[in-house]
Short mmCIF file of N, CA and C in Angstrom, two decimals:
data_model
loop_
_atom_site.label_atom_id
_atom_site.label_comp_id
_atom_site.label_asym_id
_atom_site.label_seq_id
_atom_site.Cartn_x
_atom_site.Cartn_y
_atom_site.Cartn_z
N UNK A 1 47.14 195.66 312.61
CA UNK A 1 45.82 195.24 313.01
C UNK A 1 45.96 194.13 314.05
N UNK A 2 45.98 194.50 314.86
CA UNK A 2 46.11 193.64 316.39
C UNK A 2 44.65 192.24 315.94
N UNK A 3 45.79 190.98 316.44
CA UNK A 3 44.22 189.82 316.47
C UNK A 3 44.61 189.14 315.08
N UNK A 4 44.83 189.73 314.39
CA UNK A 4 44.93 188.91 312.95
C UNK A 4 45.79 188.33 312.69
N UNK A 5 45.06 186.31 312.57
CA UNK A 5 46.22 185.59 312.63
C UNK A 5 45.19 184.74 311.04
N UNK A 6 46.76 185.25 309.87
CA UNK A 6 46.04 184.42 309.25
C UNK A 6 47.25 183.39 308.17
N UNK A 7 46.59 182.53 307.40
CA UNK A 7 47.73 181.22 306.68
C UNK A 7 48.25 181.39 305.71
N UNK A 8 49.58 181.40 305.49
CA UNK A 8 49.97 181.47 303.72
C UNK A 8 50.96 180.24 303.79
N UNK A 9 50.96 180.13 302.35
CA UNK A 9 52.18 179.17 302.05
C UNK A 9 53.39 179.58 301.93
N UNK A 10 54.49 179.34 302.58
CA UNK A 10 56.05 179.57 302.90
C UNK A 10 56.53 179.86 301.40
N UNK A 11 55.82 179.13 300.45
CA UNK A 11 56.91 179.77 299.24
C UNK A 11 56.32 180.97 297.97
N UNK A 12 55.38 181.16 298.98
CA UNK A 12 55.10 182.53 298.75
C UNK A 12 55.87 183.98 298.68
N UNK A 13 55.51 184.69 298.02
CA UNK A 13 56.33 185.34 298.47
C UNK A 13 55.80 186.64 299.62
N UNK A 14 56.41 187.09 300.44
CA UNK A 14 56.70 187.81 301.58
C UNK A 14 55.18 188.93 301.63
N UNK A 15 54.97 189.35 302.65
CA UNK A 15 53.87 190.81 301.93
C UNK A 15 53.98 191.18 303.48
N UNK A 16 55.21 192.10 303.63
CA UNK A 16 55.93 192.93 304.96
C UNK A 16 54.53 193.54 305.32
N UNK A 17 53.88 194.22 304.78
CA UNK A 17 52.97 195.33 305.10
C UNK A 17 51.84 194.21 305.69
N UNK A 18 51.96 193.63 305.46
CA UNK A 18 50.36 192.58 305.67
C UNK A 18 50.72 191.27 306.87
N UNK A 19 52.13 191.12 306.15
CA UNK A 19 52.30 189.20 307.36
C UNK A 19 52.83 189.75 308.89
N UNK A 20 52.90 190.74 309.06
CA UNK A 20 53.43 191.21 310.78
C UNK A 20 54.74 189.85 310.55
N UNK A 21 54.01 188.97 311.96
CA UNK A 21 55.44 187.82 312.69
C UNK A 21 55.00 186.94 311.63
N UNK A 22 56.02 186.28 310.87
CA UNK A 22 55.91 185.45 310.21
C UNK A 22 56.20 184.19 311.00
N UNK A 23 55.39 183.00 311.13
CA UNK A 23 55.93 182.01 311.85
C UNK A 23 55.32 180.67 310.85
N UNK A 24 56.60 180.18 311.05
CA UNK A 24 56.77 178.47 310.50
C UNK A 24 56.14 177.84 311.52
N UNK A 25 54.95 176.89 310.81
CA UNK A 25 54.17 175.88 311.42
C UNK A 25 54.32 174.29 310.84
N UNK A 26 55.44 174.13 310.35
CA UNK A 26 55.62 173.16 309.57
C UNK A 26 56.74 172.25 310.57
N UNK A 27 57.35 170.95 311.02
CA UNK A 27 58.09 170.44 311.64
C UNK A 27 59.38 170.41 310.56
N UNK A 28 59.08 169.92 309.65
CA UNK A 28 60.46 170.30 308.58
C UNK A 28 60.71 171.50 307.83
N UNK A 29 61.39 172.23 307.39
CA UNK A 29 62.07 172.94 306.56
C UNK A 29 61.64 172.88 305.15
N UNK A 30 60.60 173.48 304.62
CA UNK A 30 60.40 173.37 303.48
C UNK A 30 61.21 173.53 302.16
N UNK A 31 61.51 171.99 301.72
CA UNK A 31 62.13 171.74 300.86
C UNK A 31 62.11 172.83 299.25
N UNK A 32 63.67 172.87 299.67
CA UNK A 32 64.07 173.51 298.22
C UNK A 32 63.70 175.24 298.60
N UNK A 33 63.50 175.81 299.94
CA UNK A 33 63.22 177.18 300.22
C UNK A 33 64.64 177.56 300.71
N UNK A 34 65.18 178.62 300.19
CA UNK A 34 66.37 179.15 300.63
C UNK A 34 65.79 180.00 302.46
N UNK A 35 66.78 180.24 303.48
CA UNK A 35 66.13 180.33 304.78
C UNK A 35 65.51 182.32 304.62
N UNK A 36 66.44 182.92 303.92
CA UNK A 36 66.66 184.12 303.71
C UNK A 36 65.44 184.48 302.98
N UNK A 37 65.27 183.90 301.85
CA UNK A 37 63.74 183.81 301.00
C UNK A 37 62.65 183.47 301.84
N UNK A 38 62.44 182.76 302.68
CA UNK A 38 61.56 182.83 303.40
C UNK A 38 61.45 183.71 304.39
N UNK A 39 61.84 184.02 305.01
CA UNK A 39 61.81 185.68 306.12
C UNK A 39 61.21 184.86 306.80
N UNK A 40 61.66 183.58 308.09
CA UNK A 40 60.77 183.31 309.03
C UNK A 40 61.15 183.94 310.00
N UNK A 41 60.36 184.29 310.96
CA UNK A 41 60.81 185.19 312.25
C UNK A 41 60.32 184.40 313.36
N UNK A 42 59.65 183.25 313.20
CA UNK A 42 59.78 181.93 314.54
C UNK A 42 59.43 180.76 313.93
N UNK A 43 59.89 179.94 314.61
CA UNK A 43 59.75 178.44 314.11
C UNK A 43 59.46 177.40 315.54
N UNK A 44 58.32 177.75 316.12
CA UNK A 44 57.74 176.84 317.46
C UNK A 44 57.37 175.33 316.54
N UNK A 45 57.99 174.65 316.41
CA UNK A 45 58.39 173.11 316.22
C UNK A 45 57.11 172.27 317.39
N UNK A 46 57.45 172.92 318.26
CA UNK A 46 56.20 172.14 319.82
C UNK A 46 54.98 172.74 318.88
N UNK A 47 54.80 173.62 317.95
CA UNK A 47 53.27 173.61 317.76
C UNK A 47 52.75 172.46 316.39
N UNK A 48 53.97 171.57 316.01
CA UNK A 48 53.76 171.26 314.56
C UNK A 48 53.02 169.76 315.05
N UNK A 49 52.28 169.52 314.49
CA UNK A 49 51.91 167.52 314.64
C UNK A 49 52.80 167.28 315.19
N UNK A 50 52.94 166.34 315.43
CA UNK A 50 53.86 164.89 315.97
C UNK A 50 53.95 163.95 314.87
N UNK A 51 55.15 163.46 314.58
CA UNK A 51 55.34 162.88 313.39
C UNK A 51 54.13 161.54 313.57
N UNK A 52 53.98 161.18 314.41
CA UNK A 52 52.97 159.99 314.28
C UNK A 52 51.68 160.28 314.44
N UNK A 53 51.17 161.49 314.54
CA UNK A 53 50.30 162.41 313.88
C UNK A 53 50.28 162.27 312.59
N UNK A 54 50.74 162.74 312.01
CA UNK A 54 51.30 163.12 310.91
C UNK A 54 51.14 161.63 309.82
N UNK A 55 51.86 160.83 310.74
CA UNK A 55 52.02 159.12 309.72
C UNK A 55 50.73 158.87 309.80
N UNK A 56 50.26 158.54 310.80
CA UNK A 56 48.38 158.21 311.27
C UNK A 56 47.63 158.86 310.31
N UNK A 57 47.87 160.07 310.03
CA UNK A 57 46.56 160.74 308.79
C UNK A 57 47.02 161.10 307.19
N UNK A 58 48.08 160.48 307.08
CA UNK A 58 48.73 160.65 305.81
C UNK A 58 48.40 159.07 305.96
N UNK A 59 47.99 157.78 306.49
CA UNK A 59 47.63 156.46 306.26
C UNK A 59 45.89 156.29 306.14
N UNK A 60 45.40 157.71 305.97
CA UNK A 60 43.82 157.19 305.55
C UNK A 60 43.22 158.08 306.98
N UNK A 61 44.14 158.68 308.10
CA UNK A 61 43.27 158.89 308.73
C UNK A 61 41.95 160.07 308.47
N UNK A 62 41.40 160.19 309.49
CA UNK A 62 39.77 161.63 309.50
C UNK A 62 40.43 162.93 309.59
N UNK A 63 39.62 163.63 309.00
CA UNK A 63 40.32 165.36 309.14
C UNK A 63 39.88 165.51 310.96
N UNK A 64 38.31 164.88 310.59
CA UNK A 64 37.74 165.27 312.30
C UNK A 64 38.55 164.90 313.41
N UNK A 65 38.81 163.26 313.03
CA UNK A 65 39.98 162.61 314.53
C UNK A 65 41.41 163.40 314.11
N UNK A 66 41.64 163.73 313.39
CA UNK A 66 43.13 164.30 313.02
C UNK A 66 43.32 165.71 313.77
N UNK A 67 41.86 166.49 314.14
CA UNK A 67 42.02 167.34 314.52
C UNK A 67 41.67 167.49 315.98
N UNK A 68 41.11 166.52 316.68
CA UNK A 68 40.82 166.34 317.45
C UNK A 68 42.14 165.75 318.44
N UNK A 69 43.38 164.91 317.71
CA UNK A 69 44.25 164.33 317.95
C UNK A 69 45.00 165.46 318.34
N UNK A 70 45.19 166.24 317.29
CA UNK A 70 46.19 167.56 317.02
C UNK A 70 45.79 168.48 318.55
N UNK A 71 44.70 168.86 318.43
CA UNK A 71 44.19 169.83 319.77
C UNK A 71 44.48 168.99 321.14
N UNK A 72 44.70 167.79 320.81
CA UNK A 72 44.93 166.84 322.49
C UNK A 72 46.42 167.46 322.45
N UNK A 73 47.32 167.38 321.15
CA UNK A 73 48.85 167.29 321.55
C UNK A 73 49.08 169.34 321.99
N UNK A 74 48.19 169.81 321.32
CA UNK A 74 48.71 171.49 321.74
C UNK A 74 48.07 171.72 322.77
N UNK A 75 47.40 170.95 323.46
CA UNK A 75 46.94 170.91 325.01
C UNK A 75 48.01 170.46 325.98
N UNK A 76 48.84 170.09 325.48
CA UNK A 76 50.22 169.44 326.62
C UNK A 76 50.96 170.76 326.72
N UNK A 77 51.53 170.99 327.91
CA UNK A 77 52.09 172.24 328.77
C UNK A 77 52.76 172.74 327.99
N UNK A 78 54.07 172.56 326.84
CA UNK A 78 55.02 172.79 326.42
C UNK A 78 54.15 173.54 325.12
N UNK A 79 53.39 172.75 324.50
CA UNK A 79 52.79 173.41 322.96
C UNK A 79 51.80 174.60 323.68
N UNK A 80 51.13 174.44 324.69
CA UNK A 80 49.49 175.34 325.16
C UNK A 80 50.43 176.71 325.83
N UNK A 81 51.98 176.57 326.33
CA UNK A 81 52.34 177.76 326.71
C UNK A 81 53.13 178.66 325.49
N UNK A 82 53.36 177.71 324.25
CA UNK A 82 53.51 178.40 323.23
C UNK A 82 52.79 178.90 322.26
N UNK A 83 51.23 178.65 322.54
CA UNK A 83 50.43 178.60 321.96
C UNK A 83 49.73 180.06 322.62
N UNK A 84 49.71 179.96 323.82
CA UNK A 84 50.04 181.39 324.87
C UNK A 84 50.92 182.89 323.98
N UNK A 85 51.88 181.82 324.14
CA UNK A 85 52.96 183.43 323.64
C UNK A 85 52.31 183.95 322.27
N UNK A 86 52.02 182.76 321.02
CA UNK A 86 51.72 183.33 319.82
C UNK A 86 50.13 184.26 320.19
N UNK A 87 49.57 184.02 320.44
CA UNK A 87 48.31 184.66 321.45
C UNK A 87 48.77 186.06 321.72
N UNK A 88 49.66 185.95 322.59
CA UNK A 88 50.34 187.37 322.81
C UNK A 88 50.97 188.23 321.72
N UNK A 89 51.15 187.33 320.56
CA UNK A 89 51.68 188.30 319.55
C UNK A 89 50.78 189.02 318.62
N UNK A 90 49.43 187.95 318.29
CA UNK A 90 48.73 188.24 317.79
C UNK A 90 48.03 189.58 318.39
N UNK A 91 47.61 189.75 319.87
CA UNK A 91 47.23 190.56 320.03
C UNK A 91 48.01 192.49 319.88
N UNK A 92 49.29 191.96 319.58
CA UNK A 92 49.78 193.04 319.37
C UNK A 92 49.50 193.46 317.96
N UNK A 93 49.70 192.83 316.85
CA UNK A 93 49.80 192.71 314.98
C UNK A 93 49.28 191.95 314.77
N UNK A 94 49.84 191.58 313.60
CA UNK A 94 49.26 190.72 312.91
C UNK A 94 50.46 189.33 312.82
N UNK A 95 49.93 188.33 312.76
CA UNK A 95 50.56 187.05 312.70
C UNK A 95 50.92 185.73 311.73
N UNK A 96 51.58 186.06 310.66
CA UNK A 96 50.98 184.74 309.54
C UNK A 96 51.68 183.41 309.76
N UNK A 97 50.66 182.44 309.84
CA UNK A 97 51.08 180.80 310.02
C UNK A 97 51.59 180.77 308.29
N UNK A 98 52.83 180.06 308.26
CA UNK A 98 53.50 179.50 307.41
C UNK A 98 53.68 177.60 307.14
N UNK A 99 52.90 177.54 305.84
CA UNK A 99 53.21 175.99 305.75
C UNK A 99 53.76 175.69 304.17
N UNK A 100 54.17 174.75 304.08
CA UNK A 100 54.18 174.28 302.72
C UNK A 100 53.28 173.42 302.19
N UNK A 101 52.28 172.90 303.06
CA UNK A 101 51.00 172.21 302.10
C UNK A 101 50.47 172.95 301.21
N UNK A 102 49.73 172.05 300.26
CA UNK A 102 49.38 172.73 298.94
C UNK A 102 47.93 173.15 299.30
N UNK A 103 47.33 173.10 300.28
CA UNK A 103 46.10 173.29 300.94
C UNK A 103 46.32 174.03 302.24
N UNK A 104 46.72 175.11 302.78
CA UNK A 104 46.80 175.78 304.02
C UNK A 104 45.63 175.67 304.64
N UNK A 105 44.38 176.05 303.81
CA UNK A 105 43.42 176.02 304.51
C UNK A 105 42.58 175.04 305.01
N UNK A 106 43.05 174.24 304.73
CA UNK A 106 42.40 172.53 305.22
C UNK A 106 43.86 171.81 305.77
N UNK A 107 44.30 172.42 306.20
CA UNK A 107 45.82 172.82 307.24
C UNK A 107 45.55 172.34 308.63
N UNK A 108 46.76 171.70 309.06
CA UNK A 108 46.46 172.23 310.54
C UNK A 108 47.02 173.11 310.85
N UNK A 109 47.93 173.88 309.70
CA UNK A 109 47.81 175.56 310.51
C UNK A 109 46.71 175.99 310.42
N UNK A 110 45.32 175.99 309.61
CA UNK A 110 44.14 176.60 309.84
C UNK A 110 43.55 176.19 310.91
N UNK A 111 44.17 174.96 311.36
CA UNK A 111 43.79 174.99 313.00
C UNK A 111 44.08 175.79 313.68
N UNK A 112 45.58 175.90 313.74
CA UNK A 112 46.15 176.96 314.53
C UNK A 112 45.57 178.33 314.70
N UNK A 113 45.29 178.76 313.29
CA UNK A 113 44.81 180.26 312.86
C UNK A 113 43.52 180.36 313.96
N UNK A 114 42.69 179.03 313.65
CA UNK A 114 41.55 178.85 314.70
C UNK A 114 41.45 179.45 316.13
N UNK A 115 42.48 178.22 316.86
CA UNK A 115 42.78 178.30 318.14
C UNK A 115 43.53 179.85 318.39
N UNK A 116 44.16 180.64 317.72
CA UNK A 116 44.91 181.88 317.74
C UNK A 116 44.26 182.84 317.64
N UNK A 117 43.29 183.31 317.22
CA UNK A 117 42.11 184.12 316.94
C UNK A 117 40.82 184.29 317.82
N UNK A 118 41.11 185.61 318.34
CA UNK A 118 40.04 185.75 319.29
C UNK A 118 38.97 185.57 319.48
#
């Protein structure tokens, strides 16, 4: 199903028929996941926060400025042309953002899913 980009949690387990490109949206390696058990098939790092992203809203910051912050940094050339390619994948299959928060959907991969979706 071309277009469909949607979020699961990495220690989930797998669903071939359903996740198309599996891609890691997380900047670290989710702890305690063997690499093989996870089946990631990309890991664009340029699309994850910025660790001082990241420190800034894990210290009290807004979901609103957090996301507003986040969309300034995947607007810089390096994240918006990878943000391009996943675009391009989606339109072929299907695409699942991978995180280890205990909330995907109040994620900033559900940002991503956002911005990725036609």
């Amino acid at each position: 199903m071309a277009g469909a980009v949607r979020v699961r949690r990495v220690y989930d387990p797998a669903e071939p028929e359903a996740d198309g490109v599996r891609v890691l949206v997380d900047r670290l390696w989710p702890r305690g996941l063997a690499k093989a058990r996870a089946q990631v098939d990309d890991w664009p790092k340029v699309l994850t926060p910025s660790g001082e992203l990241r420190t800034w809203f894990h210290a009290g910051g807004s979901a609103e400025e957090f996301r507003r912050r986040y969309e300034a940094e995947l607007a810089e050339p390096e994240a918006a042309a990878e943000l391009s390619r996943l675009r391009e994948l989606a339109s072929k299959g299907p695409v699942t953002l991978l995180t280890a928060v205990r909330d995907p959907g109040s994620s900033h991969a559900a940002i991503l899913a956002e911005l990725l979706s036609p």
